[in-house]
Amino acid sequence: MAWGQNISEPCLLKTGIGCPAVSAGDEAEMGVMSTVSSGQHTRPMCYLLLLMILQLGLHTAEGVWPLPQTLISSTERFHLSPQAFYFGYGRQSAAQQGCSVLDAAFKRYFALIFPDYTSGRWNLFSDKNEKDGTLPFNVDKQFTVEVSVDHNDCDGYPNESSSERYNLSVFSGRASLKAVTVWGALRGLESFSQLVYQDDFGSYFVNKTDIKDFPRFQFRGILLDTSRHYLPVQAILKTLDAMAYSKFNVFHWHIVDDPSFPYQSRTFPDLSSKGAFHPMTHIYTQSDVRRVISHARMRGIRVLPEFDSPGHTKSWGKGQPDLLTPCYKGGIPSGTFGPINPALPSTYHFMATLFKEVSVVFPDSYIHLGGDEVDFSCWKSNPYVRAFMQKMGFGSDFTKLEAFYMENIVNITSALNKTSIVWQDVFDYHERIPKDTVLHIWKGTPASYYAELSRMTKAGMRVVLAAPWYINHISYGQDWHNYYTVQPLNFSGTEEQKKLVIGGEVCMWGEYVDATNLTPRLWPRASAAAERLWSDEKQTSNVDMAFPRLQDFRCKLVRRGIQAEPLYVGHCKQEYQGI
Amino acid sequence: MLLLLKFAVLLLTLGLCQGNRQPNILVEDVEDVEPAFEPSRFGSLWPLPQKVKISQDSFKLGSSFRIVDGKGSSAGSSCNILQNAYRRYYEYIFGGAKRQGLGKNRRSAPSELTELRVYITSADSECDGYPSVKSDESYDLSVVQPFAVLRAPKVWGALHGLETFSQLVYEDEYGAKSINATAISDFPRFAHRGILLDTSRHFLPVKVILANLETMAMNKFNVFHWHIVDDPSFPYLSRTFPQLSQQGSYHPYTHVYTPADVKMVIEFARLRGIRVVPEFDTPGHTQSWGKGQPDLLTPCYSGATPSGTFGPVNPILNTTYDFMAQFFKEISSVFPDGYVHLGGDEVDFTCWKSNPDIQKFMDAQGFGKDYSKLESFYIQKLLNIVTTTKKGYIIWQEVFDNGVTLKPDTVVHVWIGSGTNEEMSKVTAAGYTTILSAPWYLDYISIGQDWRNYYKVEPLNFNGTEKQKALVIGGEACLWGEFVDATNLTPRLWPRASAVGERLWSSKDVTDLNDAFNRLSVHRCRMVERGIPAEPLFYSYCPREYKGL
């Protein structure tokens, strides 16, 4: 691609501000809305063909987003009545009534499956019927969704090796959902809820369907940045809801950064009382954090906190004296501060104490340590840092100093039994990092991130890819095409290497995003990435075929109260009712 | 009017390919500006009034503070516009929490402001009328003790003055509502300050339209250009031709504007001093019209037979003009504004060319192969029809470019992004009143602070005499609907449109970007506090973040 060489250069900042948006120049494609008629999609793909047939038929399900690995559906349909609809546990299931995750999910999905019923409109109808005497007894045929899981992990947290595999079969009068874990059962419930549709008279139906499904990648994340703008807890919870609808399973919480430190630390309360935008209203209390983690757990989502250092820490310095490096100008301190001071023992003591707290507060086995975009100019200016360099024998190579710092931090988290995840810079500057560290690619064009993927996996490192999904970059048109057509494994490497790519992440950096515009900017654009990370790439490589499905899914999101923006000209049966 | 701009975007992309640094310069420009959160000496006033003097003396707005009619004002308690506005602004100032009771009979403290007295000074307050392009919107505001005084010749100026007054109020460190002694004398630089919303590409629930009218008032916009119908859908429910929306809307009940809806929008706008200018764009952009009105559109031919598809309005049938006459008669009575927008842009000739009847007609008329003559023929007849309804009309620039004979009071709407200044010169040299939209297509988005680009536009920066420049009555920010509906419209429009709002209201020399950033940041938080999800300019926070999730 011709534009590659030009746009890579100025993209130096991790959040990508300062980089021209990657405009795919797909203006020509904007009008392309036909899907089935073009005749070029006639490869033998049974499920897709079936889906397409369903789309042509009236009043049928438009399918499931992201597309299951195999989905066989027939036109035979079964009526569902909210008064005769039940969730239940299979007799063989390891989890039974009382399983917090599934009990809560049943309640949630009942409301999602029967939106009219729970909004009260249905009651109006049935009351009227009763008064008319037309419904003396319940004539509706019962329908039960029977859920069975192999493991009772109801009280645990999803983790990096949790199985999300499930099988779902819909028959007359019942559906059978089988999964290894409750997390897999949650994915199956989501798929089931998307199979249910309403006809023009408001009746609910589900078609005879058979799904065998599992994610292509284990790690499917969304990054939210709560430092550049504070996001009220409500906005985070709503994002978690929408993540579950697209089967995302990692909430990467970029909780602090230069502009503000909203995390209220138990050990160092000054960090937020001095470093937050406001010490009372713009912080996350411990109970806020617990609420987020619990809300995420209920949806099978891991919460991966990022405490980025040694750069991106301006806000830390306000509440923690001597943590940041004083910058010098002409032999005297200039009054400004740079990255964390790597030359002081007190720094490591502080970091060990902070990460000890973080490792307790956040149950996930990963901690994101950042490590990106460290500016050396302040370190260079500081005579004490330079003296430390001499003492350590680093010469004038400041990447060695950075490596020294990061190694110390990684050792701290290792001692806490946590897996470290770091931005790619840490690997780029010094490849000597523990093998179990996960690397996070954020830079560059397809050409450069493919090269990086090759290098990293060749070194035996596990990798998460974020570079193609910087969704805070907006541009005119259907840019979801760009997120959809990413081929994460299209780099040169062995099969073993490819297995080391554990997933991908959609990043919504916060320069221009807060509670006013987060949701429509994130959805349904992130959903395009979700299908790439969950589904089979061969079955989902065509944007024209994806378009009607994604359009339908977007309306489902709107119906569920998520203000997902439109893909193009058109309408939803139920438009968003807020402003 | 979308195609050409898409092309412009493509050009920009190509520019990138060639290593053209310009887009980068824009971005760097953004980077250079470390957001300066220094308060402006003009507080959070937006758009900046023509003359402002704010002193250091501050007063408290006590619990007994009231907005009242001044004695001798020509508008009294029967003036709906003002009474509604008093309540609205009282609630905005006090955040809805009316602090009743406490010290109701308490004597006001020496530094307390007890009243804002509003005087309408001319004999006719225009309280029961509609705003027009000629409305006097000026006002004078003086905040002194113990009464603040707002004087305006007409209610329209008083509405703006109330907004300004509410922008002067701030919370001191104890949370008490305070205001500094201030003298303001204000009037708009341009008479036509519009926002275009497109309800055809996506249907916008009435609630969304009303919320944006409310926000327009906060930014002193005064024209809602309602691009109500277009190719994709026809949501306007016509009493004369109900089939148009019955067949042409996305859904005949849930995705239409009933006469009551339209009335509500017009009255809501009137109460905020906003005109509603409807656009019924023809002869192109009319695919949805054809569904409910047989024979209105031109049947396209493939070879010698009709292909089953349709093109622009059929200009050769008498029935077309009968229909238009009846239709615009209805429109002229439904929409009270003095102007109706007739569109006339982007007419594609291929369908006309394919149709043998049209070819015959062209020959008979002696148009030869020049289809722009046929277009002019249609527009000419349409303009004559609309003239009989006693309305003025606004048309997109192509109608002028194609040399259609226009009435002298026609308003030409300039939208094409290349050669804009030349077009402005040409249109005004021909003596026509002009509205500028080309630099303000807000549906085009990019990462960064693009409001700066909208802000930097100088509408009169074209070659022309003073007389020509006086013909530019204003501009419009356009938010076309391809990618916008109720889910994302409000944050996409605000505060980016606010930048246009200040350009059109404030004095020409108000161009300090840093000062604008400082004021606009606070103004955006004020909109958020008033329940409008206006998006952020850059990283920062609002004391009260958006809660309407």
Coordinates of N, CA and C in Angstrom, one line a residue, chain B residues 68-231:
Chain B
V68 N -37.7 39.3 35.7 CA -39.0 39.9 35.6 C -39.1 40.9 34.4
D69 N -40.3 41.2 34.0 CA -40.6 42.2 33.0 C -40.3 43.5 33.6
G70 N -39.6 44.4 32.9 CA -39.3 45.7 33.3 C -40.6 46.6 33.2
K71 N -40.7 47.5 34.0 CA -41.9 48.4 33.9 C -41.8 49.2 32.6
G72 N -42.9 49.2 31.9 CA -43.0 49.9 30.6 C -42.5 49.1 29.4
S73 N -42.1 47.9 29.7 CA -41.7 47.0 28.6 C -42.9 46.8 27.7
S74 N -42.7 46.7 26.4 CA -43.8 46.5 25.5 C -44.3 45.1 25.5
A75 N -43.5 44.2 26.1 CA -44.0 42.8 26.2 C -44.2 42.5 27.7
G76 N -45.4 42.0 28.0 CA -45.7 41.8 29.4 C -45.9 40.3 29.7
S77 N -46.7 40.0 30.8 CA -46.8 38.7 31.2 C -47.5 37.8 30.2
S78 N -48.2 38.4 29.2 CA -48.8 37.6 28.2 C -47.9 37.2 27.1
C79 N -46.6 37.6 27.2 CA -45.7 37.2 26.2 C -45.1 35.9 26.5
N80 N -45.6 34.9 25.8 CA -45.1 33.5 26.0 C -43.7 33.3 25.8
I81 N -43.2 33.9 24.7 CA -41.7 33.7 24.4 C -40.9 34.1 25.6
L82 N -41.2 35.2 26.2 CA -40.4 35.7 27.3 C -40.6 34.9 28.6
Q83 N -41.9 34.7 28.9 CA -42.2 33.9 30.1 C -41.5 32.5 30.1
N84 N -41.6 31.9 29.0 CA -41.0 30.6 28.9 C -39.5 30.7 29.0
A85 N -38.9 31.7 28.4 CA -37.5 31.9 28.5 C -37.0 32.2 29.9
Y86 N -37.8 33.0 30.6 CA -37.4 33.3 32.0 C -37.3 32.0 32.8
R87 N -38.3 31.2 32.7 CA -38.3 29.9 33.4 C -37.1 29.1 33.0
R88 N -36.9 29.0 31.7 CA -35.8 28.1 31.1 C -34.5 28.6 31.7
Y89 N -34.3 29.9 31.6 CA -32.9 30.4 32.1 C -32.8 30.4 33.6
Y90 N -33.9 30.6 34.3 CA -33.8 30.4 35.7 C -33.3 29.0 36.1
E91 N -33.9 28.0 35.4 CA -33.5 26.7 35.7 C -32.1 26.4 35.3
Y92 N -31.7 26.9 34.2 CA -30.3 26.7 33.8 C -29.4 27.4 34.8
I93 N -29.7 28.6 35.2 CA -28.8 29.3 36.2 C -28.7 28.5 37.5
F94 N -29.8 28.1 38.0 CA -29.8 27.4 39.3 C -29.8 25.9 39.2
G95 N -29.6 25.4 38.0 CA -29.4 23.9 37.9 C -30.7 23.2 38.2
G96 N -31.8 23.8 38.0 CA -33.1 23.1 38.2 C -33.4 23.0 39.7
A97 N -32.4 23.1 40.6 CA -32.7 23.0 42.0 C -33.1 24.4 42.5
K98 N -34.4 24.6 42.6 CA -34.9 25.9 43.1 C -34.7 26.0 44.6
R99 N -33.9 26.9 45.0 CA -33.6 26.9 46.4 C -34.7 27.8 47.1
Q100 N -35.7 27.2 47.4 CA -36.9 27.9 48.0 C -36.7 28.0 49.5
G101 N -37.6 28.8 50.1 CA -37.7 28.8 51.5 C -36.6 29.6 52.2
L102 N -35.4 29.1 52.2 CA -34.4 29.7 53.0 C -34.3 31.2 52.8
G103 N -34.5 31.9 53.9 CA -34.3 33.4 53.8 C -35.2 34.0 52.8
K104 N -36.4 33.6 52.6 CA -37.2 34.1 51.6 C -37.5 35.6 51.9
N105 N -37.6 35.9 53.1 CA -37.9 37.3 53.5 C -36.7 38.0 54.0
R106 N -35.6 37.3 53.8 CA -34.3 37.9 54.3 C -34.0 39.2 53.4
R107 N -33.6 40.2 54.0 CA -33.2 41.4 53.2 C -31.9 41.0 52.5
S108 N -31.9 41.5 51.3 CA -30.8 41.1 50.4 C -29.5 41.7 50.9
A109 N -28.4 40.9 50.9 CA -27.1 41.4 51.3 C -26.7 42.5 50.4
P110 N -25.8 43.4 50.8 CA -25.4 44.5 50.0 C -24.8 44.1 48.7
S111 N -24.2 42.9 48.6 CA -23.6 42.6 47.3 C -24.5 41.6 46.6
E112 N -25.8 41.7 46.7 CA -26.6 40.7 46.1 C -27.4 41.3 44.9
L113 N -27.6 40.5 43.9 CA -28.3 40.9 42.7 C -29.7 40.2 42.9
T114 N -30.7 41.1 42.9 CA -32.1 40.5 43.2 C -32.9 40.3 41.9
E115 N -32.7 41.0 40.9 CA -33.5 40.9 39.7 C -32.8 41.1 38.4
L116 N -33.3 40.4 37.4 CA -32.9 40.8 36.0 C -34.2 41.4 35.4
R117 N -34.1 42.7 35.1 CA -35.3 43.3 34.5 C -35.2 43.3 33.0
V118 N -36.2 42.8 32.3 CA -36.2 42.7 30.9 C -37.1 43.7 30.2
Y119 N -36.6 44.6 29.4 CA -37.4 45.6 28.7 C -37.4 45.4 27.2
I120 N -38.5 45.3 26.7 CA -38.6 45.3 25.2 C -39.0 46.8 24.9
T121 N -38.1 47.4 24.1 CA -38.1 48.8 24.0 C -38.9 49.4 22.8
S122 N -39.1 48.5 21.8 CA -39.9 49.1 20.6 C -41.4 48.7 20.8
A123 N -42.2 49.5 20.2 CA -43.6 49.4 20.4 C -44.1 48.0 20.1
D124 N -43.6 47.4 19.0 CA -44.1 46.0 18.7 C -43.0 45.1 19.1
S125 N -43.3 44.3 20.1 CA -42.3 43.4 20.7 C -42.0 42.2 19.8
E126 N -42.9 41.9 18.8 CA -43.0 40.8 17.9 C -43.1 39.5 18.7
C127 N -43.7 39.6 19.9 CA -43.9 38.5 20.8 C -44.7 37.3 20.1
D128 N -45.7 37.7 19.4 CA -46.5 36.7 18.8 C -46.1 36.3 17.4
G129 N -45.0 36.9 16.9 CA -44.6 36.6 15.5 C -43.6 35.5 15.4
Y130 N -43.1 35.4 14.2 CA -42.0 34.5 13.9 C -40.8 35.3 13.6
P131 N -39.6 34.8 14.0 CA -38.4 35.5 13.6 C -38.2 35.4 12.1
S132 N -37.5 36.4 11.5 CA -37.3 36.4 10.1 C -35.9 36.8 9.9
V133 N -35.5 36.8 8.6 CA -34.1 37.2 8.3 C -33.8 38.7 8.6
K134 N -34.9 39.4 8.8 CA -34.8 40.9 9.1 C -34.9 41.2 10.5
S135 N -35.2 40.2 11.4 CA -35.4 40.4 12.8 C -34.3 41.2 13.4
D136 N -34.6 42.1 14.3 CA -33.6 42.8 15.1 C -33.3 41.9 16.3
E137 N -32.0 41.4 16.4 CA -31.6 40.5 17.4 C -30.7 41.2 18.4
S138 N -30.6 42.5 18.4 CA -29.7 43.2 19.3 C -30.2 43.3 20.7
Y139 N -29.3 43.5 21.6 CA -29.7 43.7 23.0 C -28.6 44.4 23.8
D140 N -28.9 45.0 24.9 CA -28.0 45.6 25.8 C -28.2 45.0 27.1
L141 N -27.1 44.7 27.8 CA -27.2 44.0 29.1 C -26.3 44.8 30.1
S142 N -26.9 45.2 31.2 CA -26.1 45.8 32.2 C -26.3 45.2 33.5
V143 N -25.2 44.6 34.0 CA -25.3 44.0 35.3 C -24.8 44.9 36.4
V144 N -25.6 45.6 37.1 CA -25.2 46.5 38.2 C -26.1 46.2 39.3
Q145 N -25.8 46.8 40.5 CA -26.6 46.5 41.6 C -27.7 47.5 41.8
P146 N -28.8 47.2 42.3 CA -29.2 45.8 42.7 C -30.0 45.1 41.6
F147 N -30.2 45.8 40.4 CA -30.9 45.2 39.3 C -30.0 45.1 38.1
A148 N -30.0 43.9 37.5 CA -29.5 43.8 36.2 C -30.6 44.2 35.2
V149 N -30.2 44.9 34.1 CA -31.2 45.3 33.1 C -30.8 44.8 31.7
L150 N -31.8 44.2 31.1 CA -31.6 43.7 29.7 C -32.6 44.5 28.9
R151 N -32.1 45.2 27.9 CA -32.9 46.0 27.0 C -32.8 45.5 25.6
A152 N -33.9 45.2 24.9 CA -33.8 44.8 23.5 C -35.0 45.4 22.8
P153 N -34.8 45.8 21.5 CA -36.0 46.3 20.8 C -37.1 45.3 20.6
K154 N -36.6 44.0 20.4 CA -37.6 42.9 20.1 C -37.3 41.7 21.0
V155 N -38.3 40.9 21.1 CA -38.1 39.7 22.0 C -36.9 38.9 21.5
W156 N -36.6 38.9 20.2 CA -35.5 38.0 19.7 C -34.1 38.4 20.3
G157 N -33.9 39.7 20.5 CA -32.7 40.2 21.1 C -32.7 39.8 22.6
A158 N -33.9 39.9 23.2 CA -34.0 39.6 24.6 C -33.6 38.1 24.9
L159 N -34.1 37.2 24.0 CA -33.7 35.8 24.1 C -32.2 35.6 24.2
H160 N -31.5 36.3 23.2 CA -30.0 36.2 23.2 C -29.4 36.8 24.5
G161 N -30.0 37.9 24.9 CA -29.5 38.5 26.1 C -29.7 37.6 27.4
L162 N -30.8 36.9 27.4 CA -31.0 36.0 28.5 C -29.9 34.9 28.5
E163 N -29.6 34.4 27.3 CA -28.6 33.4 27.2 C -27.2 33.9 27.7
T164 N -27.0 35.2 27.2 CA -25.7 35.8 27.6 C -25.6 36.0 29.2
F165 N -26.8 36.4 29.7 CA -26.8 36.6 31.2 C -26.5 35.3 31.9
S166 N -27.1 34.2 31.4 CA -26.9 32.9 32.0 C -25.5 32.5 31.9
Q167 N -24.8 32.9 30.9 CA -23.4 32.5 30.7 C -22.4 33.3 31.6
L168 N -23.0 34.5 32.1 CA -22.1 35.3 33.0 C -22.1 34.7 34.4
V169 N -23.2 34.0 34.7 CA -23.3 33.4 36.1 C -22.3 32.3 36.3
Y170 N -21.6 32.3 37.4 CA -20.7 31.2 37.7 C -20.8 30.9 39.2
E171 N -20.2 29.8 39.6 CA -20.2 29.4 41.0 C -18.9 29.8 41.6
D172 N -19.1 30.5 42.8 CA -17.8 30.8 43.5 C -17.3 29.6 44.2
E173 N -16.2 29.8 45.0 CA -15.6 28.6 45.6 C -16.5 27.9 46.6
Y174 N -17.6 28.6 47.1 CA -18.5 28.0 48.0 C -19.8 27.5 47.3
G175 N -19.7 27.5 46.0 CA -20.9 27.0 45.2 C -22.0 28.0 45.1
A176 N -21.8 29.2 45.5 CA -22.8 30.2 45.4 C -22.8 30.8 44.0
K177 N -24.0 31.1 43.5 CA -24.1 31.6 42.1 C -23.7 33.1 42.2
S178 N -22.8 33.4 41.3 CA -22.2 34.8 41.3 C -22.2 35.4 39.9
I179 N -22.1 36.7 39.9 CA -22.0 37.3 38.6 C -21.2 38.6 38.8
N180 N -20.4 39.0 37.8 CA -19.6 40.2 37.9 C -20.4 41.3 37.3
A181 N -20.1 42.5 37.8 CA -20.7 43.7 37.1 C -20.2 43.7 35.7
T182 N -21.1 43.9 34.8 CA -20.8 43.7 33.4 C -21.7 44.7 32.5
A183 N -21.1 45.1 31.5 CA -21.9 45.9 30.5 C -21.6 45.3 29.1
I184 N -22.7 44.9 28.5 CA -22.6 44.3 27.1 C -23.6 45.0 26.2
S185 N -23.0 45.2 25.0 CA -23.9 45.7 23.9 C -23.6 44.7 22.7
D186 N -24.7 44.1 22.2 CA -24.5 43.0 21.4 C -25.5 42.9 20.2
F187 N -25.0 42.4 19.1 CA -25.8 42.2 17.9 C -25.1 41.2 17.0
P188 N -25.8 40.5 16.2 CA -25.0 39.5 15.3 C -24.4 40.1 14.1
R189 N -23.2 39.6 13.8 CA -22.5 40.0 12.6 C -23.3 39.6 11.3
F190 N -23.9 38.4 11.3 CA -24.6 37.9 10.2 C -26.1 37.5 10.6
A191 N -27.0 37.8 9.7 CA -28.4 37.6 10.1 C -28.8 36.1 10.0
H192 N -28.1 35.4 9.1 CA -28.5 34.0 8.9 C -27.5 33.0 9.5
R193 N -27.8 32.4 10.6 CA -26.8 31.5 11.3 C -27.5 30.2 11.4
G194 N -27.2 29.3 10.5 CA -28.0 28.1 10.5 C -27.3 26.7 10.7
I195 N -28.2 25.8 11.0 CA -27.7 24.4 11.2 C -28.6 23.5 10.3
L196 N -28.0 22.7 9.4 CA -28.7 21.8 8.6 C -28.7 20.4 9.2
L197 N -29.9 19.9 9.4 CA -30.0 18.5 9.8 C -30.8 17.7 8.7
D198 N -30.4 16.5 8.5 CA -30.9 15.7 7.3 C -31.7 14.6 7.9
T199 N -33.0 14.6 7.7 CA -33.9 13.6 8.4 C -34.3 12.6 7.3
S200 N -33.6 12.5 6.2 CA -34.0 11.5 5.2 C -33.1 10.3 5.2
R201 N -31.8 10.6 5.3 CA -30.8 9.5 5.3 C -30.9 8.7 6.5
H202 N -31.2 9.4 7.6 CA -31.6 8.7 8.9 C -32.7 9.5 9.5
F203 N -33.7 8.8 9.9 CA -34.8 9.5 10.6 C -34.3 10.0 12.0
L204 N -34.6 11.2 12.3 CA -34.3 11.7 13.6 C -35.6 11.9 14.4
P205 N -35.7 11.2 15.6 CA -36.9 11.4 16.4 C -37.0 12.9 16.8
V206 N -38.3 13.3 16.9 CA -38.5 14.7 17.2 C -37.7 15.2 18.4
K207 N -37.7 14.3 19.4 CA -36.9 14.7 20.6 C -35.5 15.1 20.3
V208 N -34.9 14.5 19.3 CA -33.5 14.8 19.0 C -33.5 16.2 18.3
I209 N -34.4 16.5 17.5 CA -34.5 17.8 16.8 C -34.7 18.9 17.9
L210 N -35.6 18.6 18.8 CA -35.8 19.6 19.8 C -34.6 19.9 20.7
A211 N -33.9 18.8 21.0 CA -32.7 19.0 21.8 C -31.7 19.8 21.1
N212 N -31.6 19.7 19.8 CA -30.7 20.5 19.0 C -31.1 21.9 18.8
L213 N -32.4 22.1 18.7 CA -32.9 23.5 18.7 C -32.5 24.2 20.0
E214 N -32.7 23.5 21.1 CA -32.3 24.0 22.4 C -30.8 24.4 22.4
T215 N -30.0 23.5 21.9 CA -28.5 23.8 21.9 C -28.2 24.9 20.9
M216 N -28.9 25.0 19.8 CA -28.7 26.1 18.9 C -28.9 27.4 19.6
A217 N -30.0 27.5 20.4 CA -30.2 28.7 21.2 C -29.1 29.1 22.1
M218 N -28.5 28.0 22.7 CA -27.3 28.3 23.6 C -26.1 28.9 22.8
N219 N -26.1 28.6 21.5 CA -25.0 29.1 20.6 C -25.5 30.2 19.7
K220 N -26.7 30.8 19.9 CA -27.2 31.9 19.2 C -27.4 31.6 17.7
F221 N -27.6 30.4 17.3 CA -28.0 30.1 16.0 C -29.5 30.5 15.8
N222 N -29.9 30.9 14.6 CA -31.3 31.3 14.4 C -32.0 30.7 13.2
V223 N -31.3 29.7 12.6 CA -32.0 29.1 11.4 C -31.9 27.5 11.5
F224 N -33.0 26.8 11.6 CA -32.9 25.4 11.5 C -33.3 25.0 10.0
H225 N -32.3 24.7 9.3 CA -32.5 24.3 7.9 C -32.9 22.8 7.9
W226 N -34.1 22.5 7.7 CA -34.6 21.1 7.8 C -34.6 20.5 6.5
H227 N -33.5 19.7 6.2 CA -33.4 18.9 5.0 C -34.3 17.7 5.2
I228 N -35.5 17.9 5.0 CA -36.5 16.9 5.6 C -36.7 15.6 4.7
V229 N -36.5 15.8 3.4 CA -36.7 14.6 2.5 C -35.5 14.6 1.5
D230 N -35.3 13.4 1.0 CA -34.2 13.2 0.0 C -34.4 11.8 -0.6
D231 N -33.4 11.3 -1.3 CA -33.5 10.0 -1.9 C -33.9 8.8 -0.9

